[in-house]
Short mmCIF file of C-alpha atoms in Angstrom, two decimals:
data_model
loop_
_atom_site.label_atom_id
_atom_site.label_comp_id
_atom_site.label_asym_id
_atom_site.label_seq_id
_atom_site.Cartn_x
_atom_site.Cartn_y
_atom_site.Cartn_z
CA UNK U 392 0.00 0.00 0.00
CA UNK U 393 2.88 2.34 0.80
CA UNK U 394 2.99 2.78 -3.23
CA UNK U 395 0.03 3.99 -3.87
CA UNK U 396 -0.91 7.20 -5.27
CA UNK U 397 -4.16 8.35 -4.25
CA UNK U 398 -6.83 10.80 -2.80
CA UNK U 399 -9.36 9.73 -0.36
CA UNK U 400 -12.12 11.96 1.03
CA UNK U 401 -13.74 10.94 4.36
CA UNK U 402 -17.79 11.92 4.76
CA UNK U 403 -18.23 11.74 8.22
CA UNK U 404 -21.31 11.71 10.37
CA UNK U 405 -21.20 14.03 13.32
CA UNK U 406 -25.21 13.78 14.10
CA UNK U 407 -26.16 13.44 17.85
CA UNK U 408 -27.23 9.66 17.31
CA UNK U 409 -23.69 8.79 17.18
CA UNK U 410 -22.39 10.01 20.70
CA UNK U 411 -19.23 11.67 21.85
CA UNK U 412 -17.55 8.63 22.76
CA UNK U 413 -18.08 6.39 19.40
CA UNK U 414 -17.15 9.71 17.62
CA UNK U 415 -13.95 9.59 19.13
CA UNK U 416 -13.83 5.99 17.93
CA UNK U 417 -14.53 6.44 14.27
CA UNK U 418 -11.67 8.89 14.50
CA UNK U 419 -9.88 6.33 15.87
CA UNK U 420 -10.31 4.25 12.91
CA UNK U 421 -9.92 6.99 10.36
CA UNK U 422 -6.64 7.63 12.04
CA UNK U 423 -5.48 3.43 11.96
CA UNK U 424 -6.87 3.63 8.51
CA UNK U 425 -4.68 6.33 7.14
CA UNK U 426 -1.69 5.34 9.03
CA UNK U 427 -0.89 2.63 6.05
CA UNK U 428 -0.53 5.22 3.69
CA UNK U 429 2.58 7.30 2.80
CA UNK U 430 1.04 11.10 2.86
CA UNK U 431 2.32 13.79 0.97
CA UNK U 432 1.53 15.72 -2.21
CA UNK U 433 2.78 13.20 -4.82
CA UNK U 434 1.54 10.38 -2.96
CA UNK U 435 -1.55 9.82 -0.59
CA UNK U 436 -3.97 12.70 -0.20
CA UNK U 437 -6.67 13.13 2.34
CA UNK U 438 -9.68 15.66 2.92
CA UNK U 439 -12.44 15.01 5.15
CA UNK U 440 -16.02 16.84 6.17
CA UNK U 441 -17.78 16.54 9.36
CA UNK U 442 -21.92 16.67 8.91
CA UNK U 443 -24.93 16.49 10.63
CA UNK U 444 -27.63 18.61 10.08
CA UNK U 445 -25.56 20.94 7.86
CA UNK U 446 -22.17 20.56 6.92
CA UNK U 447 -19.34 21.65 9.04
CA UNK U 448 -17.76 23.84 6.56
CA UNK U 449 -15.38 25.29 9.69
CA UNK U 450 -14.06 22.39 10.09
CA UNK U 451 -13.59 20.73 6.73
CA UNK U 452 -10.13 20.66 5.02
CA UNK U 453 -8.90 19.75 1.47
CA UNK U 454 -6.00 17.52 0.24
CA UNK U 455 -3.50 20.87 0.36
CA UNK U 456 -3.90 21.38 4.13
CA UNK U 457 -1.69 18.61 5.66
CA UNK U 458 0.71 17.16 3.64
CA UNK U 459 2.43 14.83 6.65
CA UNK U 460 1.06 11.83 8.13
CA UNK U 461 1.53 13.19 12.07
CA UNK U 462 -0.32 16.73 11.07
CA UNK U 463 -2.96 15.07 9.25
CA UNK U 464 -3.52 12.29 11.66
CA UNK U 465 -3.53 15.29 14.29
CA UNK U 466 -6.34 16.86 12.62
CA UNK U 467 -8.16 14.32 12.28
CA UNK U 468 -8.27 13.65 16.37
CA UNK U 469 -8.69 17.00 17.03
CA UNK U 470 -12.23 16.87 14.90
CA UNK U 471 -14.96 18.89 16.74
CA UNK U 472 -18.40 16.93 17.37
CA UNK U 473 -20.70 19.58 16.69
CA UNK U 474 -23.72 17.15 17.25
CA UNK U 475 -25.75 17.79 14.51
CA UNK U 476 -29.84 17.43 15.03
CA UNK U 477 -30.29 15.52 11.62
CA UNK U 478 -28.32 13.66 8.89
CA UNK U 479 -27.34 15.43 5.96
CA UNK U 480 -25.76 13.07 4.05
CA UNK U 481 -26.77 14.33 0.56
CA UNK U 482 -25.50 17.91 1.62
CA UNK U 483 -22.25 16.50 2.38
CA UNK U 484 -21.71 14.72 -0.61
CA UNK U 485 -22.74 17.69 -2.35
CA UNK U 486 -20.23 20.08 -0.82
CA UNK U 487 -17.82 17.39 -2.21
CA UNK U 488 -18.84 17.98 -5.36
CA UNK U 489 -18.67 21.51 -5.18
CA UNK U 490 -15.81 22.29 -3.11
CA UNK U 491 -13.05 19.31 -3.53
CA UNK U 492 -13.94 17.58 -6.26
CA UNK U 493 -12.40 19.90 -8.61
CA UNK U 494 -8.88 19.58 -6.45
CA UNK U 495 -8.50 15.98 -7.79
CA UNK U 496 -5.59 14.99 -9.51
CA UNK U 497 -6.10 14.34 -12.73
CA UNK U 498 -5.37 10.30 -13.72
CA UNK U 499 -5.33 9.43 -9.73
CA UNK U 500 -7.46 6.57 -8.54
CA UNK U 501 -10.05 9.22 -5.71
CA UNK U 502 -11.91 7.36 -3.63
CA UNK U 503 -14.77 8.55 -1.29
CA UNK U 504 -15.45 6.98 2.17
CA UNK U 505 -18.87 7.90 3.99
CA UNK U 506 -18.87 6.59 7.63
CA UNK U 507 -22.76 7.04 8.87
CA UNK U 508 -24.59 5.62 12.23
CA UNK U 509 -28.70 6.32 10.02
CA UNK U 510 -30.76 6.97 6.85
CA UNK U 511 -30.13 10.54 6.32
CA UNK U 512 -33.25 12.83 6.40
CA UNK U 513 -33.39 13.32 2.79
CA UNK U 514 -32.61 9.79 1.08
CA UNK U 515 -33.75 11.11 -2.27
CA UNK U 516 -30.62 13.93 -2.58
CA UNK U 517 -28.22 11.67 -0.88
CA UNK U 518 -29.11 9.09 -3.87
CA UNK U 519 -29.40 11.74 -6.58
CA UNK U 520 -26.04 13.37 -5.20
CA UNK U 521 -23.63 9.88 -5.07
CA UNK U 522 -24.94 9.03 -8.42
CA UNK U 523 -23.18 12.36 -9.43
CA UNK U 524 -20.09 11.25 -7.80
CA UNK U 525 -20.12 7.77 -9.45
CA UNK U 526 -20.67 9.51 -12.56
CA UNK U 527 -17.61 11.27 -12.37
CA UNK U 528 -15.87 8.22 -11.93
CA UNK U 529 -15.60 8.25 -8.00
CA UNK U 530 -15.43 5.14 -6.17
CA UNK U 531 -17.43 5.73 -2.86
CA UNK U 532 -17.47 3.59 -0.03
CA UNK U 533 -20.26 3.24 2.88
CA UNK U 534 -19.76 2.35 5.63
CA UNK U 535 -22.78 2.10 8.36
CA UNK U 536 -22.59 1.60 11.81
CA UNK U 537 -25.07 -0.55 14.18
CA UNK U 538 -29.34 -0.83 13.24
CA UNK U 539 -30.27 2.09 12.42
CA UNK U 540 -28.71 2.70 8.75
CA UNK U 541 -31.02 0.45 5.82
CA UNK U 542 -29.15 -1.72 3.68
CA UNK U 543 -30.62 0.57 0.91
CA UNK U 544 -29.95 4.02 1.96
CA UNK U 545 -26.00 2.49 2.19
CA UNK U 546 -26.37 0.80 -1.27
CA UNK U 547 -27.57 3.84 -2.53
CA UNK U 548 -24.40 5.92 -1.45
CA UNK U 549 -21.74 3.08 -2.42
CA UNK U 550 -20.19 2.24 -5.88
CA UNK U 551 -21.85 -1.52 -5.89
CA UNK U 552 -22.07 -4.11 -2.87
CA UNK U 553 -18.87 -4.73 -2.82
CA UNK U 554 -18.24 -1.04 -1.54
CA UNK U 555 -20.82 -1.49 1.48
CA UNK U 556 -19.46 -2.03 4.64
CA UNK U 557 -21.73 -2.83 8.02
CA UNK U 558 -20.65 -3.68 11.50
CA UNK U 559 -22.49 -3.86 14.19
CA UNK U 560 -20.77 -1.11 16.60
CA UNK U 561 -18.23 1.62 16.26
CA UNK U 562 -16.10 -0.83 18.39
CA UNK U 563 -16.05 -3.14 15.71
CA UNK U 564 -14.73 -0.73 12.80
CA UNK U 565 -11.32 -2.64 13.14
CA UNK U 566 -12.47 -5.40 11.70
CA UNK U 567 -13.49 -4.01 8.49
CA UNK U 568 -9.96 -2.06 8.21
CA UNK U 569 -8.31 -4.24 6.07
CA UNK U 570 -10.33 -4.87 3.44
CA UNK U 571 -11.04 -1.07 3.19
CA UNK U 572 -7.64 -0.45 2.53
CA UNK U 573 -7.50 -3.44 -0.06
CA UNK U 574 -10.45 -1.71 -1.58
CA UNK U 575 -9.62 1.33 -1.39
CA UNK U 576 -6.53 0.49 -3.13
CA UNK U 577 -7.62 -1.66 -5.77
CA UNK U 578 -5.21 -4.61 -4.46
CA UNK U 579 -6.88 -8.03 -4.73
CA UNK U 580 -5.95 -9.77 -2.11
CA UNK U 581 -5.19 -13.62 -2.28
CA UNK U 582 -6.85 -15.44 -2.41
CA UNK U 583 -9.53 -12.80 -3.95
CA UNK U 584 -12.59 -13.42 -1.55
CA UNK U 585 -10.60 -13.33 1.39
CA UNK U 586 -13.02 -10.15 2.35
CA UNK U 587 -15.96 -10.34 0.25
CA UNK U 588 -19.26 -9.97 1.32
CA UNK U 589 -20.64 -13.94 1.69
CA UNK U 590 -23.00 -16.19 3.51
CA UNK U 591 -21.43 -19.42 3.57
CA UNK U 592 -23.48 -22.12 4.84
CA UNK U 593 -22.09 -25.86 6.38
CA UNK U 594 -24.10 -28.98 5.89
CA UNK U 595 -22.42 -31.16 7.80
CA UNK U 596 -22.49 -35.38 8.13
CA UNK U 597 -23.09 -36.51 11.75
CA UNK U 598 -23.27 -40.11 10.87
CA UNK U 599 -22.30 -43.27 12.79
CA UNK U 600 -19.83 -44.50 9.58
CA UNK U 601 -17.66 -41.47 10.29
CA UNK U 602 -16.79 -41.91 13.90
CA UNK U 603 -15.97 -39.53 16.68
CA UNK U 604 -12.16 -39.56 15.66
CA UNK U 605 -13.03 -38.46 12.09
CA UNK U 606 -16.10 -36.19 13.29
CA UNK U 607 -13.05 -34.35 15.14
CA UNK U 608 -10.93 -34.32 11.89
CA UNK U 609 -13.61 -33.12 9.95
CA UNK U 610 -14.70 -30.21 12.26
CA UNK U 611 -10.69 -29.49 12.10
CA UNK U 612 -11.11 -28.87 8.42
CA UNK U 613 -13.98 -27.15 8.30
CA UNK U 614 -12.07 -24.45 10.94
CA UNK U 615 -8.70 -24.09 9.16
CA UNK U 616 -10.43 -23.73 5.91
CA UNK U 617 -12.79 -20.46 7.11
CA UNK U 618 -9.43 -19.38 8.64
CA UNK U 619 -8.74 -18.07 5.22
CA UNK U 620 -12.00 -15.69 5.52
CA UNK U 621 -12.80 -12.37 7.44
CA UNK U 622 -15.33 -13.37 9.56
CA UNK U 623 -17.45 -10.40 10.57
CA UNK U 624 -21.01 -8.87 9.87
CA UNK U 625 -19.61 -7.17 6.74
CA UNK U 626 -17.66 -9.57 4.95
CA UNK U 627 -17.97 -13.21 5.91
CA UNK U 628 -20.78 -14.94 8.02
CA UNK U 629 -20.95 -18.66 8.93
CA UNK U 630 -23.90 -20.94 9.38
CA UNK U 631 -23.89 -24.36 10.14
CA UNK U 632 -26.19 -27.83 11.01
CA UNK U 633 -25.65 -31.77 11.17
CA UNK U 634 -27.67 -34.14 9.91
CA UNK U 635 -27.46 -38.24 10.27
CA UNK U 636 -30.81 -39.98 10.89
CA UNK U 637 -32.62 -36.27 11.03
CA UNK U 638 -31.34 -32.51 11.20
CA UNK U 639 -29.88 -31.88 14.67
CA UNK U 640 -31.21 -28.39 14.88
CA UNK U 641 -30.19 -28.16 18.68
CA UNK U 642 -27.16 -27.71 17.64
CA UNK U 643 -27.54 -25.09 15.13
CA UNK U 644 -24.95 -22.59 14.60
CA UNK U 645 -27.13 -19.81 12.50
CA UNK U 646 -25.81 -16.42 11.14
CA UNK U 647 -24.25 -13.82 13.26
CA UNK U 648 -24.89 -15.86 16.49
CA UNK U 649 -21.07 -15.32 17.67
CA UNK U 650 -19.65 -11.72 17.71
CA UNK U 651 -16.15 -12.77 16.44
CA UNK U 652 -14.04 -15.00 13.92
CA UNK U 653 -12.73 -16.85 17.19
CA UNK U 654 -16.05 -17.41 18.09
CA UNK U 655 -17.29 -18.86 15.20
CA UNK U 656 -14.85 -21.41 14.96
CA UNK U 657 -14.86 -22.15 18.66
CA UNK U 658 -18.53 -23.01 18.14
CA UNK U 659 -17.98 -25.39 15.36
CA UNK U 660 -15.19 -27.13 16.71
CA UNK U 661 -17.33 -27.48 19.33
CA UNK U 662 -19.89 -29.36 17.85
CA UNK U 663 -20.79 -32.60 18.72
CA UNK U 664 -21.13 -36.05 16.88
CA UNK U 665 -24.23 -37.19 16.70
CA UNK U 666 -23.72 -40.79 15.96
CA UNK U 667 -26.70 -40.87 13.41
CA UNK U 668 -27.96 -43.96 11.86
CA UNK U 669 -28.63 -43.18 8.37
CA UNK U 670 -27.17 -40.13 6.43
CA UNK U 671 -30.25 -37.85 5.60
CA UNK U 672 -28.29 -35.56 2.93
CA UNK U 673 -31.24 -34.02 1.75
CA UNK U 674 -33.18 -33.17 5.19
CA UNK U 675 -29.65 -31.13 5.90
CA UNK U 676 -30.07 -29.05 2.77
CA UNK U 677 -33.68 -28.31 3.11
CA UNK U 678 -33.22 -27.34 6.94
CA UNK U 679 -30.92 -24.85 5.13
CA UNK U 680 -33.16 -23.75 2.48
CA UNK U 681 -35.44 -22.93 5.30
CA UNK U 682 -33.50 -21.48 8.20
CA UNK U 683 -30.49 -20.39 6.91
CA UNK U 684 -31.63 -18.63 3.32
CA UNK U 685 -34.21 -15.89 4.77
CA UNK U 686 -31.16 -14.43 6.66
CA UNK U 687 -29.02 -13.90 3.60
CA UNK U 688 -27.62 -10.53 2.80
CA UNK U 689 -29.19 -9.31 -0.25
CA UNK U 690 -25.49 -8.03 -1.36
CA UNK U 691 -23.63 -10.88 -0.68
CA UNK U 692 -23.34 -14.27 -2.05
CA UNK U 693 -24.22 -17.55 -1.02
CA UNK U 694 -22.54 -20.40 -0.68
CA UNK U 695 -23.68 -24.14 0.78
CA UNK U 696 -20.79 -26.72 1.44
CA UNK U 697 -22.37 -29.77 2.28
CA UNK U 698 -19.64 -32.38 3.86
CA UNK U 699 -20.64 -36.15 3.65
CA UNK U 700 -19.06 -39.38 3.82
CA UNK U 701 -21.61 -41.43 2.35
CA UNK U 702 -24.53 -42.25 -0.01
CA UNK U 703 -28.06 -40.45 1.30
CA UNK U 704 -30.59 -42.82 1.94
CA UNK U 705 -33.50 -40.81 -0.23
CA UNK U 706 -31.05 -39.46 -2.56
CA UNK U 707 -33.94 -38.49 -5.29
CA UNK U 708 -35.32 -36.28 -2.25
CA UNK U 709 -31.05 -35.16 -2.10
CA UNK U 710 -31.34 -34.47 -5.65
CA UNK U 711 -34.37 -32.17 -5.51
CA UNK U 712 -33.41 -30.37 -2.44
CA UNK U 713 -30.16 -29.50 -3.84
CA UNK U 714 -31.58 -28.25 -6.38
CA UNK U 715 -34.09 -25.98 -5.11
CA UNK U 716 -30.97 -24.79 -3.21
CA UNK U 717 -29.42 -23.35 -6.31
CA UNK U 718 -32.94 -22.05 -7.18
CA UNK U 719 -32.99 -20.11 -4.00
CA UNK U 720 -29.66 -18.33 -5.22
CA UNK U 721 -27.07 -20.62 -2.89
CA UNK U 722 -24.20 -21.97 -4.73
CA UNK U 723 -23.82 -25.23 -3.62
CA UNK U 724 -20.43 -27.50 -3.32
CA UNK U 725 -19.97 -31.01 -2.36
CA UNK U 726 -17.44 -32.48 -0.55
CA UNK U 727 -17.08 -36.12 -0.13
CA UNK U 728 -14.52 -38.66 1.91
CA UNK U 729 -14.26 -41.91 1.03
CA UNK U 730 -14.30 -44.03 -1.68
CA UNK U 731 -16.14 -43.65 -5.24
CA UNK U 732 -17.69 -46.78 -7.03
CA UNK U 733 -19.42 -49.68 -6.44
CA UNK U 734 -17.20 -50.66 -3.59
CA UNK U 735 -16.87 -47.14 -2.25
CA UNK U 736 -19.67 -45.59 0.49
CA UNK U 737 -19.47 -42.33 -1.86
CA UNK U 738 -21.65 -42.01 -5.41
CA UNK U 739 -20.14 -39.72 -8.12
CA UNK U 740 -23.38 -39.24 -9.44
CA UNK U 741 -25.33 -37.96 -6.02
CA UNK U 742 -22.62 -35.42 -5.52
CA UNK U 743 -22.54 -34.03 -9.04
CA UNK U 744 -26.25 -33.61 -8.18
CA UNK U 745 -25.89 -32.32 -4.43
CA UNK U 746 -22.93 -29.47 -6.33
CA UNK U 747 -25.25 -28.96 -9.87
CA UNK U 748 -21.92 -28.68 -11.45
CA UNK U 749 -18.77 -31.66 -11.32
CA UNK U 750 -16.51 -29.07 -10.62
CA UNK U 751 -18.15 -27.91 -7.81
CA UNK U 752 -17.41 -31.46 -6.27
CA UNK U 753 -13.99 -32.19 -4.27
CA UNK U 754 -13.56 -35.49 -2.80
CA UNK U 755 -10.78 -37.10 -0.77
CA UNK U 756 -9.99 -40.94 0.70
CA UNK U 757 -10.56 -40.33 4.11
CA UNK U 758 -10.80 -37.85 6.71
CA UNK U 759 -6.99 -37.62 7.28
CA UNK U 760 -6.56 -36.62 3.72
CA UNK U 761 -8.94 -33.38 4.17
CA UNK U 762 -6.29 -31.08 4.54
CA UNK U 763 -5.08 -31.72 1.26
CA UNK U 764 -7.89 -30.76 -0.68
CA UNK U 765 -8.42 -27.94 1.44
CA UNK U 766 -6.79 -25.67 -1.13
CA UNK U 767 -8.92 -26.77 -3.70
CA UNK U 768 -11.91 -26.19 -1.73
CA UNK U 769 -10.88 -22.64 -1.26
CA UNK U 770 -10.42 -22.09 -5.00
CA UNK U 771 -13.75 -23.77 -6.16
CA UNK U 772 -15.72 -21.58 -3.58
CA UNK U 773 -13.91 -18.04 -4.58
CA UNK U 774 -14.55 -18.79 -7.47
CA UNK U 775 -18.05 -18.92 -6.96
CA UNK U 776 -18.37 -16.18 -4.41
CA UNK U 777 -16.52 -14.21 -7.46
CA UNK U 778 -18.87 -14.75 -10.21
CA UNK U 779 -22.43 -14.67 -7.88
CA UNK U 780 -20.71 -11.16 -7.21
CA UNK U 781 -20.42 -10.46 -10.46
CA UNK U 782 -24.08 -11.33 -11.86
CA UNK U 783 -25.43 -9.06 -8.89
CA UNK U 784 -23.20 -6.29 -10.65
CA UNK U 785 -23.93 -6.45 -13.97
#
């Protein structure tokens, strides 16, 4: 990042919803955020304007004021919270337009990052006025803080979906600071999906024929392959259920349950085998059809990894719930252990049906072998989370 050449413009919310003390904490971030840059006039560039209900033209500065990192992150600490009594986002993005704007450099990637705690008053002008932006060729970013910003008024302001951000406090704007800065910088990380916004959803095999030895291996997988992902509220959430003679919804793990990454994968880890005496494939996929799919992010994609080590017992009803799966917008991928053919527990044919697609299936000889197609997994399911991505933006 330290190569870039760039200007970034920070929209901030000052309204009184936000508080003095999470103020202080999106400053904070700003701060940790620009601190990965190298500042100066041939290099990074910042401005930033404070609004609530008006913008804070007193306090507003332009990418000539501070030309050093320690001045500009100075500035941005020393921020006044004015307040506001409403949220003018719209008149802020306008007084971009107007006033800094024209300052860009000419054949610079600019980028614009709004940081807003709700809808702004006037949704119609805040619309009307990004679209100007975007039409300029500005990238803008939004990024909205706790329940009381829509999912609309944010996709409104941003670029696409892949420029909304969401967490659930201002205490959590640290784990969105990352892919910002990828984003901002137009780095693809590797792999590329590390922080895109998906809904990834387990299906996992809790029958007898796997054992409590492999049950533990294959738990073990399932962790050090979401290692890979940011697991937060704004890029990657995990959901998760067993099935063996029926679903074993006790043990649920649905979306946004844990508050953390380390969470998460405590929880699964800490799943229990359930010894089941059949291996009902298909119940598992329907259970998430119906409990896991109304809680999908309209901007993100969807993804269903369904883990087994043997044959379903109703595999037409397999068949058609997989399918209705991928008509419900989930990508699905199948992932079997064991062996294939008529003297193997697995069936090429059921998981090329479970997956919709044979290269969406990835299959190893037994639970010790996991790890090594963990790679593959990875790349099958970016690849996915890549292209859903990219039908939702064209």
């Amino acid at each position: 990042m330290r190569e870039q050449t760039l200007d970034i413009s920070l929209i901030v919310d000052a309204s009184a919803s936000i508080w003095p003390q999470n103020f202080t904490i999106g400053l904070w971030f700003l701060q940790n955020f620009i601190d990965q840059f190298d500042i100066g006039p041939g290099q990074v560039r910042v401005s930033m304007i404070t609004y609530g209900n008006r913008v804070y033209t007193e306090d507003a500065f332009g990418f000539e004021k501070y030309t050093e990192k320690e001045e500009l992150k100075k500035a941005i600490d020393e921020m006044n919270y004015p307040s506001g009594t409403a949220t003018e986002t719209g008149a802020a993005i306008r007084y971009f337009l107007d006033h800094v704007e024209p300052t860009i450099r000419k054949g610079v990637r600019s980028v614009i990052i709004v940081l807003t705690d709700g809808n702004s008053q006037r949704q119609l002008v805040t619309k009307e006025e990004a679209q100007k932006a975007q039409e300029k060729g500005l990238e803008i970013f939004a990024i909205g803080v706790g329940h009381s910003v829509s999912d609309e008024e944010l996709h409104n302001i941003a670029s696409d979906g892949e420029h909304v951000f969401i967490v659930n406090d201002y205490d959590a704007l640290s784990d969105i600071q990352h892919r910002l800065t990828y984003e901002a910088c137009g780095v693809k990380p590797q792999p590329e999906c590390v922080f895109s916004p998906v809904d990834v959803c387990f299906v996992i095999d809790s029958s007898v024929s796997i054992g409590a030895d492999n049950f533990t291996l294959e738990l073990k997988f399932i962790k050090e392959f979401l290692e890979v992902f940011k697991i937060n509220p704004s890029s990657a959430r995990v959901a998760a259920i067993m099935f063996g003679d029926r679903v074993y919804d006790e043990n649920v793990i649905p979306f946004d349950k844990f508050a953390d990454k380390k969470e998460t994968l405590d929880a699964i880890l800490d799943l229990k085998w359930m010894m089941g005496s059949r291996t009902e494939t298909g119940a598992g996929i329907e259970y998430m059809i119906n409990n896991f799919v109304p809680h999908f992010r309209d901007h993100a994609a969807h993804v269903g990894i369904i883990i087994t080590d043997g044959q379903s017992q109703r595999w037409k009803f397999t068949q058609k719930a997989a399918q209705a799966a991928r008509d419900a917008g989930i990508t699905t991928v199948a992932v079997g252990v064991g062996r294939i053919g008529a003297t193997g527990n697995l069936d090429q044919e059921e998981l090329e049906h479970i997956a919709g697609d044979p290269s969406r299936v990835v299959t190893a000889d037994d639970f010790a072998q996991l790890n090594a197609i963990r790679d593959q997994l990875t790349h099958i399911t970016c690849h996915g989370i890549q292209a859903e991505l990219q039908r939702m933006h064209e």
